[in-house]
């Protein structure tokens, strides 16, 4: 099966979209939550880094688990949605880790932390669309078989 992977420019475009989106999202959260005192760009840089470190393994693990649990009998149109749902759950926990790291000295209420983490996961998911579109449109793709 023939496919492509984004090259360096595609990965940079994807990371740029995520970083800018995360910066704007954290700026919005900081208006409601004084416990986050770090610069929005610092939080966004850490979250983008975690996304690149933990995103691919979480995606592949989610795809494997959903395939093993629900779709052993063959391909289902819900397979991608289930794998993306698993990735969404992973994103909630990644955002929770980020908020924990940046609010250790000031206690952030647990309910607020999980709400912000859920909103962060929504933002992360929405940023996939323009990020992916730019990544596949950028020159320098790698063709794989």
mmCIF file of C-alpha atoms in Angstrom:
data_model
loop_
_atom_site.group_PDB
_atom_site.id
_atom_site.type_symbol
_atom_site.label_atom_id
_atom_site.label_comp_id
_atom_site.label_asym_id
_atom_site.label_seq_id
_atom_site.Cartn_x
_atom_site.Cartn_y
_atom_site.Cartn_z
ATOM 1 C CA UNK A 1 0.000 0.000 0.000
ATOM 2 C CA UNK A 2 1.460 3.342 -1.046
ATOM 3 C CA UNK A 3 1.426 6.267 1.368
ATOM 4 C CA UNK A 4 3.337 9.367 2.364
ATOM 5 C CA UNK A 5 4.759 10.872 5.503
ATOM 6 C CA UNK A 6 5.274 14.611 5.901
ATOM 7 C CA UNK A 7 8.819 15.867 5.582
ATOM 8 C CA UNK A 8 10.599 18.356 7.807
ATOM 9 C CA UNK A 9 8.539 21.318 6.572
ATOM 10 C CA UNK A 10 5.296 19.423 7.147
ATOM 11 C CA UNK A 11 6.276 18.488 10.687
ATOM 12 C CA UNK A 12 7.357 22.086 11.348
ATOM 13 C CA UNK A 13 4.021 23.389 10.004
ATOM 14 C CA UNK A 14 2.096 20.939 12.200
ATOM 15 C CA UNK A 15 4.153 21.906 15.263
ATOM 16 C CA UNK A 16 3.706 25.595 14.488
ATOM 17 C CA UNK A 17 -0.076 25.299 14.283
ATOM 18 C CA UNK A 18 -0.149 23.377 17.561
ATOM 19 C CA UNK A 19 2.195 25.818 19.328
ATOM 20 C CA UNK A 20 0.249 28.922 18.284
ATOM 21 C CA UNK A 21 -3.088 27.284 19.131
ATOM 22 C CA UNK A 22 -1.847 26.123 22.517
ATOM 23 C CA UNK A 23 -0.436 29.589 23.260
ATOM 24 C CA UNK A 24 -3.807 31.176 22.535
ATOM 25 C CA UNK A 25 -5.653 28.530 24.558
ATOM 26 C CA UNK A 26 -3.397 28.899 27.589
ATOM 27 C CA UNK A 27 -3.692 32.686 27.369
ATOM 28 C CA UNK A 28 -7.452 32.235 27.618
ATOM 29 C CA UNK A 29 -7.183 29.839 30.571
ATOM 30 C CA UNK A 30 -4.836 32.224 32.390
ATOM 31 C CA UNK A 31 -7.599 34.855 32.428
ATOM 32 C CA UNK A 32 -9.728 32.484 34.529
ATOM 33 C CA UNK A 33 -7.019 30.730 36.534
ATOM 34 C CA UNK A 34 -4.460 32.836 38.427
ATOM 35 C CA UNK A 35 -2.641 29.681 39.589
ATOM 36 C CA UNK A 36 -0.960 29.452 36.184
ATOM 37 C CA UNK A 37 1.776 32.052 36.377
ATOM 38 C CA UNK A 38 4.101 30.750 33.649
ATOM 39 C CA UNK A 39 4.113 32.437 30.259
ATOM 40 C CA UNK A 40 1.600 30.985 27.818
ATOM 41 C CA UNK A 41 4.380 30.351 25.316
ATOM 42 C CA UNK A 42 6.326 28.317 27.885
ATOM 43 C CA UNK A 43 3.287 26.162 28.655
ATOM 44 C CA UNK A 44 2.579 25.822 24.916
ATOM 45 C CA UNK A 45 6.178 24.781 24.215
ATOM 46 C CA UNK A 46 6.039 22.072 26.879
ATOM 47 C CA UNK A 47 2.650 20.840 25.640
ATOM 48 C CA UNK A 48 3.853 20.778 22.029
ATOM 49 C CA UNK A 49 6.935 18.834 23.109
ATOM 50 C CA UNK A 50 4.829 16.327 25.037
ATOM 51 C CA UNK A 51 2.600 15.998 21.991
ATOM 52 C CA UNK A 52 5.530 15.064 19.791
ATOM 53 C CA UNK A 53 6.943 12.666 22.377
ATOM 54 C CA UNK A 54 3.708 11.046 23.539
ATOM 55 C CA UNK A 55 1.312 11.624 20.614
ATOM 56 C CA UNK A 56 2.578 8.996 18.165
ATOM 57 C CA UNK A 57 2.868 6.211 20.764
ATOM 58 C CA UNK A 58 -0.582 7.109 22.140
ATOM 59 C CA UNK A 59 -2.039 7.045 18.633
ATOM 60 C CA UNK A 60 -0.543 3.662 17.779
ATOM 61 C CA UNK A 61 -1.429 2.211 21.179
ATOM 62 C CA UNK A 62 -5.008 3.481 20.894
ATOM 63 C CA UNK A 63 -5.317 2.020 17.395
ATOM 64 C CA UNK A 64 -3.922 -1.315 18.560
ATOM 65 C CA UNK A 65 -6.154 -1.519 21.632
ATOM 66 C CA UNK A 66 -9.331 -0.569 19.796
ATOM 67 C CA UNK A 67 -8.477 -2.997 17.005
ATOM 68 C CA UNK A 68 -7.798 -5.797 19.478
ATOM 69 C CA UNK A 69 -10.908 -5.132 21.542
ATOM 70 C CA UNK A 70 -13.541 -4.334 18.959
ATOM 71 C CA UNK A 71 -12.513 -4.928 15.377
ATOM 72 C CA UNK A 72 -10.775 -8.293 15.086
ATOM 73 C CA UNK A 73 -13.357 -9.519 12.594
ATOM 74 C CA UNK A 74 -12.330 -6.965 9.959
ATOM 75 C CA UNK A 75 -12.332 -3.277 9.184
ATOM 76 C CA UNK A 76 -15.137 -1.199 10.585
ATOM 77 C CA UNK A 77 -15.881 2.429 9.755
ATOM 78 C CA UNK A 78 -15.873 3.099 13.495
ATOM 79 C CA UNK A 79 -12.297 1.857 13.904
ATOM 80 C CA UNK A 80 -10.712 5.252 13.215
ATOM 81 C CA UNK A 81 -13.209 7.011 15.472
ATOM 82 C CA UNK A 82 -12.490 4.594 18.307
ATOM 83 C CA UNK A 83 -8.725 5.039 17.907
ATOM 84 C CA UNK A 84 -9.147 8.821 17.843
ATOM 85 C CA UNK A 85 -11.302 8.551 20.967
ATOM 86 C CA UNK A 86 -8.469 6.739 22.722
ATOM 87 C CA UNK A 87 -6.096 9.498 21.593
ATOM 88 C CA UNK A 88 -8.535 12.101 22.969
ATOM 89 C CA UNK A 89 -8.434 10.407 26.376
ATOM 90 C CA UNK A 90 -4.626 10.372 26.261
ATOM 91 C CA UNK A 91 -4.697 14.096 25.469
ATOM 92 C CA UNK A 92 -6.768 14.782 28.576
ATOM 93 C CA UNK A 93 -4.105 13.110 30.712
ATOM 94 C CA UNK A 94 -1.257 14.905 28.903
ATOM 95 C CA UNK A 95 -2.934 18.266 29.519
ATOM 96 C CA UNK A 96 -3.496 17.289 33.165
ATOM 97 C CA UNK A 97 0.247 16.612 33.455
ATOM 98 C CA UNK A 98 1.059 19.983 31.892
ATOM 99 C CA UNK A 99 -1.275 21.836 34.264
ATOM 100 C CA UNK A 100 0.173 19.897 37.194
ATOM 101 C CA UNK A 101 3.713 20.883 36.191
ATOM 102 C CA UNK A 102 2.839 24.555 35.969
ATOM 103 C CA UNK A 103 0.707 24.779 39.129
ATOM 104 C CA UNK A 104 2.727 22.741 41.649
ATOM 105 C CA UNK A 105 3.357 25.642 44.021
ATOM 106 C CA UNK A 106 -0.252 26.854 44.006
ATOM 107 C CA UNK A 107 -2.955 24.268 44.447
ATOM 108 C CA UNK A 108 -5.243 24.109 41.421
ATOM 109 C CA UNK A 109 -8.620 22.622 42.374
ATOM 110 C CA UNK A 110 -8.944 19.125 40.959
ATOM 111 C CA UNK A 111 -12.249 19.897 39.249
ATOM 112 C CA UNK A 112 -10.707 22.931 37.522
ATOM 113 C CA UNK A 113 -7.667 20.940 36.476
ATOM 114 C CA UNK A 114 -9.776 18.263 34.803
ATOM 115 C CA UNK A 115 -12.042 20.843 33.165
ATOM 116 C CA UNK A 116 -9.041 22.698 31.716
ATOM 117 C CA UNK A 117 -7.542 19.374 30.640
ATOM 118 C CA UNK A 118 -10.758 18.444 28.845
ATOM 119 C CA UNK A 119 -10.854 21.824 27.117
ATOM 120 C CA UNK A 120 -7.187 21.430 26.190
ATOM 121 C CA UNK A 121 -7.930 18.044 24.628
ATOM 122 C CA UNK A 122 -10.715 19.638 22.573
ATOM 123 C CA UNK A 123 -8.324 22.364 21.404
ATOM 124 C CA UNK A 124 -5.675 19.757 20.564
ATOM 125 C CA UNK A 125 -8.165 17.777 18.523
ATOM 126 C CA UNK A 126 -9.450 20.825 16.663
ATOM 127 C CA UNK A 127 -5.895 21.906 15.837
ATOM 128 C CA UNK A 128 -5.284 18.548 14.148
ATOM 129 C CA UNK A 129 -7.336 19.634 11.120
ATOM 130 C CA UNK A 130 -5.345 22.692 10.038
ATOM 131 C CA UNK A 131 -2.101 21.128 11.268
ATOM 132 C CA UNK A 132 -2.645 17.988 9.215
ATOM 133 C CA UNK A 133 -3.749 19.985 6.167
ATOM 134 C CA UNK A 134 -0.554 22.045 6.271
ATOM 135 C CA UNK A 135 1.598 18.997 6.975
ATOM 136 C CA UNK A 136 0.381 17.107 3.920
ATOM 137 C CA UNK A 137 0.486 20.213 1.693
ATOM 138 C CA UNK A 138 4.097 21.066 2.593
ATOM 139 C CA UNK A 139 6.835 19.969 0.180
ATOM 140 C CA UNK A 140 9.389 17.304 1.018
ATOM 141 C CA UNK A 141 7.115 14.325 1.708
ATOM 142 C CA UNK A 142 8.498 10.809 2.079
ATOM 143 C CA UNK A 143 6.801 8.149 -0.029
ATOM 144 C CA UNK A 144 6.456 4.749 1.681
ATOM 145 C CA UNK A 145 5.220 1.416 0.452
#
